[in-house]
Amino acid sequence: MTDYRSVPVVDVAQDRRGAPTQPGSRMARRAAGAAPPPPPPPDGRPPHGHRNGGGGQGKMRVLAWISIGVTSVMVAGSLTAYTVYRDAFGNITQKSVKEDIINPRPPDTGALNVLLVGSDTRAGAGNAKYGQQLAREKDAGGKRTDTIILLHISPNRDKAQLVSFPRDSMVQIPKCKNETTKQEMPAQRNMINSAYSSGGIACTISTIETLTQIRINHFVEVDFSGFKNIVDALGGIEICLKSGVNDKASKLVLPPGKSLLNGEKALGYVRLRKYGNGSDIQRIRRQQIFLSKVIAKATSNDLLTDVGKLRDFVAAAAGSVTMDPELANDTERLIEIAMSAKQLTANGVQLTTVPWAPDPADENRVVWTGDATKLFTAIRTDTEVAAPAPSASASAEPKVTVKPEQVKVQVLNGTKAVGKAKEVADQLAEQGFNVIGVGNYEAPDGASVAKSEIHYAKTITSAPDHAGTLAGAVLPKPTSAAGKVKAINPTAYANPAVTAGAAPSGTPVIQLVVGEDFDSVKVTKLPDSVKNNTITASEQKNACT
């Protein structure tokens, strides 16, 4: 990964307060030389389609996508000309919400998770012109969010992922402070976007953390008042249509094939309903592809090396964004996001929608399926940080690469929780491990085992390698020891997921004793429902919708 700390920044003679930089300071070292950053390579399945959304809803979904591009380009610009956006940073609205999060928070795993929300607040002159239309399209009241997206950047900062939460998801919202009165509101079951309307971004963060067990490090809010200006500042966005459009409702007239949309036409395009089969699912797909192009253009070298264009874009973007102070004031963290955004665009902006199904109680609402938990676990267990190369004496490191399907596992429950061995065995089997049996383990003192353990036969030379593969898949990572333990009431485990012959005769059986500290098995194989809800890079580049 590029070391952002070594990337020079040009034309920095002063720090943010206007004071001259000190020789040898970090700011001065960055100002020492400059070169434009290397150009990024060029340029998800949609959420539910059970009903058509209003025009205002279309604009709301755009907002979180725009916030990604806004954040990325404002920071990526720092790699080219700090003075272009230095003053604009002062125009970013900052809001601290840490004190308003009143629920226990998940641990920080080293990953960087940024919550992106689109706010439809009608506060401010730029938003007022949309007030009457929005009042007709949604319930009266304060601000709402029609879009909630999680930007996950791996601990190594070499992978980035976007996860979208359908606005109509019926979920359990935890107790929160009312954003206006600061009075505590009781937990309730409601649509996920109601957390934002009553408790603001703090309640939204708390809701996502409670549901996913993923720590949210920062947030970015964006309203729609600057949407047209942002698109115009980017020089427009090119889209491709299978057939022409002449829609009075959205005031949009476009020919078939490719068209370059300015801000006004872009608003009409993302609101367009009477096109194709007219379904909401198709409309959302068009929106996602459109905004993937926004992100690609916002992080392109053409913009970052054109001071005039960069200045216009930053000016348009700064007035539309609200961030937590920890993010807005941390240049190095912002650069981390920018560099990861380049990686994101290199592989195509992949948006995954949380797996969902119709709510049995209301066909106009959705609930998350069991596969959603697997998606969240995959993100939450993305904890590996690159380790230094082992020394010649590091004999504990596996000598060979052993695949999960080559590892025979016996899972033993070392706790008092009934059925724990089967639960963990199922998780391991889903990730390809060759689970052959389950059972119990009783410590000499009869107490539950505090920490999970791995045991293997002393006499088999390849056993440590197999144990290492298993240990790397369990969180927290268990310690491994030579010498097996006695299993109580062992039974066979049927594992249809394992390919016959993957673990040949003579393969050592590795014992996993599940302790009280067991969290989960890392998820590296996602179910088809997650893959089917992701728009691929190929779709983004070649789609004519």
XYZ file of C-alpha atoms in Angstrom:
545
model
C 0.000 0.000 0.000
C 1.158 3.530 -0.677
C 2.621 5.170 2.390
C 0.605 8.392 2.418
C 3.004 9.933 4.899
C 5.705 9.996 2.246
C 3.594 11.666 -0.450
C 4.758 15.289 -0.894
C 2.348 18.218 -0.890
C 3.060 21.357 -2.869
C 2.846 25.014 -1.987
C 2.444 24.698 1.752
C 4.101 27.659 3.383
C 1.747 27.953 6.308
C -0.138 25.661 8.594
C -3.947 25.796 8.937
C -3.774 28.709 11.365
C -1.707 30.720 8.884
C 1.522 30.390 10.843
C 4.771 29.621 9.000
C 5.785 26.001 9.210
C 8.796 25.185 11.328
C 11.860 23.640 9.656
C 11.814 19.898 10.098
C 8.136 19.840 11.110
C 5.768 17.308 9.600
C 4.031 20.035 7.606
C 7.343 21.388 6.366
C 8.532 17.954 5.341
C 5.381 17.514 3.278
C 5.934 20.908 1.669
C 9.469 20.046 0.627
C 8.584 18.722 -2.807
C 5.642 17.760 -4.917
C 4.488 15.475 -7.621
C 0.946 14.751 -8.659
C -0.322 11.449 -7.364
C -0.428 8.540 -9.764
C -3.722 8.460 -11.681
C -6.218 5.962 -10.355
C -7.614 3.376 -12.714
C -10.886 4.395 -14.411
C -13.975 3.978 -13.339
C -24.123 -2.797 -6.013
C -27.625 -5.544 -6.605
C -30.051 -2.829 -5.619
C -32.112 -2.826 -2.499
C -35.721 -3.736 -2.398
C -38.055 -3.114 -5.299
C -41.376 -3.737 -3.712
C -42.609 -0.217 -4.303
C -41.884 2.925 -6.257
C -40.209 5.738 -4.351
C -40.855 9.438 -4.674
C -38.617 11.899 -6.443
C -37.268 13.178 -3.136
C -36.317 9.645 -2.172
C -34.250 9.344 -5.338
C -32.256 12.406 -4.400
C -31.729 11.108 -0.898
C -30.099 7.889 -2.101
C -27.669 9.982 -4.093
C -26.471 11.884 -1.057
C -24.455 9.199 0.663
C -22.773 8.290 -2.617
C -21.890 11.942 -3.191
C -20.413 12.085 0.329
C -17.948 9.361 -0.627
C -16.752 11.302 -3.632
C -16.721 14.551 -1.668
C -14.606 13.113 1.118
C -12.234 11.362 -1.250
C -11.542 14.229 -3.596
C -11.204 16.897 -0.929
C -8.509 14.774 0.629
C -6.928 13.467 -2.544
C -6.533 17.073 -3.562
C -4.145 17.452 -0.645
C -1.700 15.275 -2.509
C -1.549 17.883 -5.266
C -2.234 21.375 -3.908
C -2.996 21.893 -0.252
C -3.697 25.592 -0.641
C -6.559 24.881 -3.032
C -8.735 23.327 -0.367
C -7.127 24.547 2.873
C -9.594 27.396 3.289
C -12.494 25.216 2.150
C -11.848 22.830 5.020
C -12.882 25.634 7.318
C -16.305 25.635 5.649
C -17.012 22.014 6.509
C -19.589 21.806 9.256
C -18.289 19.872 12.235
C -20.509 18.094 14.724
C -19.412 16.125 17.776
C -21.812 13.345 18.765
C -19.704 11.067 20.958
C -21.412 12.280 24.120
C -24.825 11.430 22.667
C -24.024 7.746 22.043
C -25.283 6.091 25.214
C -25.073 2.390 24.347
C -22.045 0.083 24.748
C -19.836 0.244 21.672
C -18.104 -2.603 19.803
C -14.312 -2.834 20.088
C -12.063 -1.075 17.601
C -10.427 -3.738 15.407
C -8.046 -1.448 13.538
C -10.317 -1.181 10.522
C -11.649 2.216 9.448
C -15.447 2.352 9.281
C -17.139 5.553 8.137
C -20.923 5.919 8.199
C -22.241 7.903 5.245
C -25.752 9.325 5.408
C -27.804 11.531 3.120
C -29.824 14.138 4.966
C -32.925 15.728 3.471
C -33.084 18.552 5.990
C -34.877 21.609 4.606
C -32.813 23.959 6.718
C -30.904 26.578 4.752
C -31.675 28.591 1.658
C -30.262 26.000 -0.704
C -32.630 23.334 0.550
C -35.756 25.467 0.949
C -36.746 25.266 -2.733
C -37.329 21.524 -2.346
C -39.402 21.876 0.812
C -42.908 21.812 -0.714
C -42.188 18.831 -2.909
C -40.603 16.854 -0.070
C -43.501 17.659 2.216
C -45.804 16.037 -0.311
C -43.515 13.047 -0.816
C -42.898 12.140 2.800
C -44.380 12.593 6.211
C -44.157 16.061 7.666
C -41.418 16.508 10.210
C -37.721 17.140 10.541
C -34.828 15.711 8.643
C -34.770 12.161 7.352
C -32.191 9.933 5.775
C -33.130 7.813 2.810
C -29.599 6.470 2.459
C -27.297 4.840 5.004
C -24.018 3.413 3.709
C -21.068 1.953 5.584
C -17.634 2.548 4.079
C -15.337 -0.179 5.445
C -11.583 0.105 4.923
C -9.490 -2.874 6.021
C -6.868 -2.619 8.781
C -4.140 -2.885 6.149
C -5.864 -0.082 4.185
C -5.662 -2.258 1.073
C -9.365 -3.119 0.695
C -12.515 -1.021 0.751
C -16.152 -2.020 0.726
C -19.500 -0.224 0.699
C -22.563 -1.685 2.393
C -25.995 -0.137 1.922
C -28.800 -0.519 4.475
C -32.315 -0.419 2.924
C -34.252 2.515 4.351
C -37.404 0.426 4.869
C -35.615 -2.162 7.015
C -37.584 -2.981 10.174
C -35.011 -3.217 12.953
C -34.600 -2.898 16.699
C -33.497 0.650 17.464
C -31.731 0.905 20.841
C -32.354 3.566 23.459
C -31.102 6.927 22.213
C -31.037 10.575 23.136
C -33.506 12.799 21.346
C -31.364 15.029 19.157
C -33.286 18.177 20.124
C -34.285 17.669 23.762
C -31.436 15.318 24.750
C -34.000 13.246 26.648
C -33.546 9.469 26.540
C -35.924 7.628 24.226
C -36.730 3.948 24.876
C -35.735 1.159 22.516
C -38.267 0.464 19.757
C -38.835 -1.595 16.640
C -39.138 0.711 13.666
C -37.764 1.556 10.228
C -34.027 2.062 10.364
C -34.201 5.621 9.057
C -36.403 6.671 11.982
C -33.292 6.501 14.160
C -31.977 9.507 12.257
C -35.203 11.512 12.261
C -35.495 11.466 16.052
C -31.994 10.819 17.362
C -29.842 12.202 14.581
C -26.512 10.777 13.517
C -25.668 9.637 17.076
C -28.708 7.351 17.216
C -28.026 6.137 13.674
C -24.462 5.201 14.628
C -25.676 3.463 17.769
C -28.321 1.546 15.811
C -25.840 0.320 13.192
C -23.311 -0.643 15.866
C -25.922 -2.542 17.877
C -27.235 -4.421 14.839
C -23.892 -5.263 13.248
C -21.390 -5.187 16.144
C -19.135 -3.125 13.854
C -17.424 -0.097 15.419
C -18.184 3.146 13.567
C -15.108 5.370 13.688
C -16.385 8.440 11.832
C -19.390 9.811 9.979
C -20.060 12.028 6.962
C -23.423 13.705 6.336
C -24.349 15.444 3.081
C -27.522 17.338 2.150
C -28.951 17.715 -1.337
C -28.671 21.494 -1.637
C -25.231 21.221 -3.230
C -25.998 18.211 -5.412
C -26.380 20.111 -8.674
C -23.341 22.275 -7.992
C -21.217 19.218 -7.211
C -22.154 17.496 -10.467
C -21.559 20.711 -12.409
C -18.190 21.217 -10.713
C -17.182 17.755 -11.913
C -17.987 18.783 -15.474
C -21.048 16.555 -15.619
C -21.464 12.776 -15.505
C -21.824 10.540 -18.567
C -24.586 7.925 -18.524
C -25.878 5.439 -21.094
C -29.542 4.642 -21.796
C -30.962 1.689 -23.707
C -33.863 3.812 -24.907
C -34.683 7.498 -24.984
C -36.440 9.404 -22.197
C -39.153 12.052 -22.400
C -40.525 12.283 -18.887
C -42.587 15.295 -17.810
C -42.511 14.386 -14.122
C -38.740 14.621 -13.914
C -38.511 17.200 -16.726
C -35.967 15.028 -18.469
C -35.514 14.537 -22.211
C -32.594 12.337 -23.295
C -31.800 10.323 -26.435
C -30.813 6.650 -26.381
C -27.104 5.951 -25.957
C -24.595 8.107 -24.105
C -25.357 11.542 -22.661
C -23.354 13.930 -20.491
C -25.606 15.149 -17.678
C -25.195 18.496 -15.958
C -26.453 19.029 -12.413
C -30.043 19.812 -13.376
C -30.372 16.792 -15.673
C -28.608 14.596 -13.112
C -31.325 15.417 -10.574
C -33.953 14.431 -13.122
C -32.105 11.221 -13.947
C -31.805 9.980 -10.370
C -35.505 10.764 -9.819
C -36.622 9.031 -13.026
C -39.324 6.389 -12.441
C -41.245 6.036 -15.708
C -38.536 4.189 -17.560
C -37.836 0.528 -18.308
C -40.153 -1.650 -16.256
C -40.871 1.227 -13.891
C -39.737 -0.687 -10.826
C -37.959 0.820 -7.886
C -35.366 -1.928 -8.057
C -34.353 -0.853 -11.563
C -34.302 2.809 -10.588
C -32.018 2.160 -7.633
C -29.646 0.201 -9.857
C -29.414 3.206 -12.196
C -28.696 5.446 -9.217
C -25.925 3.205 -7.953
C -24.223 3.040 -11.344
C -24.544 6.809 -11.696
C -22.901 7.500 -8.375
C -20.139 4.963 -8.965
C -19.241 7.185 -11.931
C -19.322 10.245 -9.673
C -16.805 8.629 -7.332
C -14.555 7.563 -10.201
C -14.541 11.077 -11.662
C -14.084 12.716 -8.265
C -10.918 10.703 -7.655
C -9.558 10.917 -11.203
C -6.203 12.466 -12.034
C -7.928 14.855 -14.468
C -9.589 16.596 -11.535
C -6.755 16.401 -9.045
C -4.225 17.964 -11.415
C -6.509 20.778 -12.619
C -6.342 23.484 -9.951
C -9.314 25.390 -11.352
C -11.612 22.391 -11.490
C -10.402 21.204 -8.114
C -11.111 24.600 -6.562
C -14.653 24.677 -7.972
C -15.398 21.157 -6.833
C -14.058 21.673 -3.323
C -16.015 24.905 -2.963
C -19.223 23.125 -4.018
C -18.546 20.139 -1.806
C -17.444 21.858 1.388
C -20.777 23.557 1.959
C -22.676 20.259 1.699
C -20.712 18.118 4.143
C -20.847 17.616 7.904
C -18.187 15.487 9.643
C -17.167 14.612 13.156
C -14.299 16.873 14.324
C -11.949 13.915 14.738
C -12.204 13.225 11.007
C -12.423 16.791 9.712
C -9.308 17.843 11.633
C -7.210 14.740 10.998
C -5.430 15.223 7.688
C -3.601 11.915 7.894
C -6.826 9.998 8.480
C -8.471 11.790 5.580
C -5.541 10.878 3.363
C -5.977 7.245 4.411
C -9.552 7.418 3.157
C -8.464 9.088 -0.070
C -5.819 6.471 -0.791
C -8.327 3.711 -0.061
C -10.802 5.404 -2.378
C -8.256 5.059 -5.164
C -8.077 1.350 -4.392
C -11.862 1.278 -4.410
C -12.068 2.799 -7.872
C -9.253 0.556 -9.113
C -11.452 -2.487 -8.617
C -14.742 -0.756 -9.346
C -16.968 0.784 -6.703
C -18.762 -2.250 -5.327
C -21.912 -1.517 -3.367
C -23.430 -4.408 -1.475
C -26.959 -4.158 -0.147
C -27.697 -5.979 3.102
C -29.522 -9.256 2.250
C -33.227 -8.733 2.836
C -36.654 -10.341 2.493
C -40.189 -8.893 2.602
C -41.473 -8.248 6.092
C -44.260 -10.791 6.772
C -46.100 -8.141 8.774
C -45.971 -5.437 6.078
C -45.249 -5.966 2.391
C -43.973 -2.384 2.139
C -41.167 -3.110 4.619
C -38.206 -5.483 4.632
C -36.333 -7.520 7.216
C -32.745 -8.726 7.064
C -32.092 -12.395 6.423
C -29.660 -14.635 8.274
C -27.090 -14.003 5.549
C -26.873 -10.394 6.737
C -25.185 -11.642 9.899
C -22.576 -13.422 7.768
C -21.902 -10.205 5.869
C -21.475 -8.260 9.113
C -19.212 -10.940 10.540
C -17.028 -10.816 7.435
C -16.548 -7.089 7.967
C -16.183 -7.303 11.732
C -13.583 -10.083 11.522
C -11.493 -8.282 8.914
C -8.787 -7.799 11.512
C -5.523 -8.992 9.985
C -2.720 -6.460 10.020
C 0.373 -7.172 7.957
C 3.062 -8.687 10.153
C 6.816 -8.269 9.674
C 8.632 -11.032 7.863
C 9.470 -13.862 10.290
C 13.053 -14.381 11.296
C 14.898 -17.585 10.496
C 14.356 -18.763 14.053
C 10.585 -18.325 13.942
C 9.900 -22.027 13.783
C 6.357 -21.584 15.128
C 5.190 -20.152 11.797
C 3.463 -22.689 9.513
C 5.940 -24.188 7.064
C 3.339 -24.897 4.401
C 0.036 -23.417 3.339
C -2.837 -25.580 4.510
C -6.299 -24.833 3.120
C -9.348 -24.996 5.403
C -10.771 -28.034 3.583
C -7.542 -29.885 4.385
C -7.953 -29.341 8.125
C -9.854 -32.015 10.055
C -11.425 -30.494 13.146
C -13.059 -31.876 16.272
C -14.932 -29.131 18.120
C -15.283 -29.526 21.895
C -17.462 -27.348 24.081
C -15.413 -26.131 27.040
C -18.205 -23.899 28.360
C -21.489 -24.524 30.151
C -23.509 -23.239 27.189
C -25.546 -26.077 25.689
C -25.014 -26.666 21.971
C -21.937 -24.470 21.688
C -19.843 -27.120 19.927
C -22.456 -27.586 17.195
C -22.809 -23.826 16.762
C -19.060 -23.343 16.249
C -18.806 -26.466 14.084
C -21.453 -25.058 11.752
C -19.521 -21.796 11.406
C -16.296 -23.641 10.628
C -18.025 -25.884 8.094
C -19.502 -22.875 6.298
C -15.964 -21.556 5.846
C -14.802 -24.847 4.361
C -13.199 -26.617 7.330
C -13.506 -30.402 7.443
C -15.341 -30.744 10.746
C -15.532 -34.427 11.604
C -16.880 -34.432 15.142
C -18.231 -32.510 18.124
C -18.257 -33.165 21.835
C -17.550 -31.657 25.221
C -14.458 -30.965 27.277
C -14.307 -30.731 31.047
C -11.429 -28.945 32.742
C -9.815 -30.655 35.761
C -11.463 -28.169 38.131
C -14.848 -28.513 36.437
C -14.991 -24.828 35.518
C -15.602 -23.405 32.054
C -12.532 -22.860 29.937
C -11.839 -19.126 29.908
C -9.999 -18.947 26.582
C -10.359 -21.147 23.520
C -7.546 -23.610 22.908
C -6.246 -25.688 20.007
C -4.641 -29.100 20.561
C -2.922 -31.439 18.133
C -1.028 -34.753 18.191
C 2.604 -34.516 19.236
C 3.756 -37.244 16.874
C 2.512 -35.811 13.543
C 4.971 -33.333 12.075
C 2.406 -31.573 9.875
C -0.044 -31.046 12.755
C 1.245 -27.564 13.726
C 0.650 -26.334 10.178
C -2.942 -27.563 10.252
C -3.422 -26.069 13.716
C -2.098 -22.736 12.440
C -4.726 -22.559 9.704
C -7.481 -23.257 12.212
C -6.134 -20.746 14.732
C -6.091 -18.048 12.063
C -9.802 -18.526 11.441
C -10.993 -18.190 15.052
C -11.489 -14.945 16.972
C -9.930 -14.253 19.363
C -7.016 -16.289 18.051
C -6.542 -19.322 20.317
C -3.212 -20.604 21.535
C -2.040 -23.940 20.130
C -0.382 -26.731 22.088
C 0.975 -30.188 21.303
C -0.947 -32.960 23.038
C -4.621 -33.764 22.604
C -7.292 -33.667 25.300
C -9.989 -36.186 26.210
C -13.333 -35.615 24.498
C -16.510 -36.303 26.476
C -19.492 -37.738 24.591
C -17.890 -37.369 21.157
C -20.208 -37.710 18.159
C -19.682 -37.558 14.415
C -20.475 -34.358 12.522
C -21.989 -34.555 9.043
C -20.260 -31.999 6.836
C -21.640 -32.014 3.273
C -19.737 -28.844 2.382
C -16.366 -30.599 2.293
C -15.148 -32.093 -0.987
C -14.383 -35.767 -0.741
C -10.674 -36.450 -0.603
C -9.744 -32.885 0.416
C -8.221 -34.244 3.625
C -6.588 -37.582 2.752
C -6.100 -40.492 5.102
C -3.441 -39.748 7.686
C -4.369 -36.074 7.994
C -4.130 -35.020 11.654
C -7.289 -34.221 13.587
C -7.052 -30.816 15.255
C -9.093 -30.185 18.400
C -10.705 -26.818 19.048
C -11.793 -26.387 22.659
C -14.299 -23.544 22.686
C -13.806 -21.169 25.599
C -15.878 -18.412 27.125
C -13.977 -15.812 25.098
C -15.007 -17.279 21.723
C -16.368 -14.556 19.455
C -16.746 -15.970 15.962
C -15.185 -17.738 13.020
C -13.862 -15.376 10.381
C -16.136 -15.192 7.350
C -14.212 -15.331 4.065
C -16.843 -17.134 1.986
C -19.985 -15.077 1.571
C -23.334 -16.585 0.564
C -24.798 -16.073 -2.897
C -27.397 -13.644 -1.560
C -24.605 -11.191 -0.745
C -22.927 -11.629 -4.126
C -26.248 -11.194 -5.907
C -26.792 -7.889 -4.112
C -23.508 -6.419 -5.346
C -23.021 -4.425 -8.542
C -19.782 -5.545 -10.152
C -17.076 -3.394 -11.738
C -18.000 -4.764 -15.160
C -21.624 -3.689 -14.736
C -20.546 -0.188 -13.787
C -18.256 0.280 -16.784
C -20.377 -1.316 -19.469
C -23.960 -0.864 -18.321
C -26.486 0.829 -20.546
C -29.556 1.000 -18.314
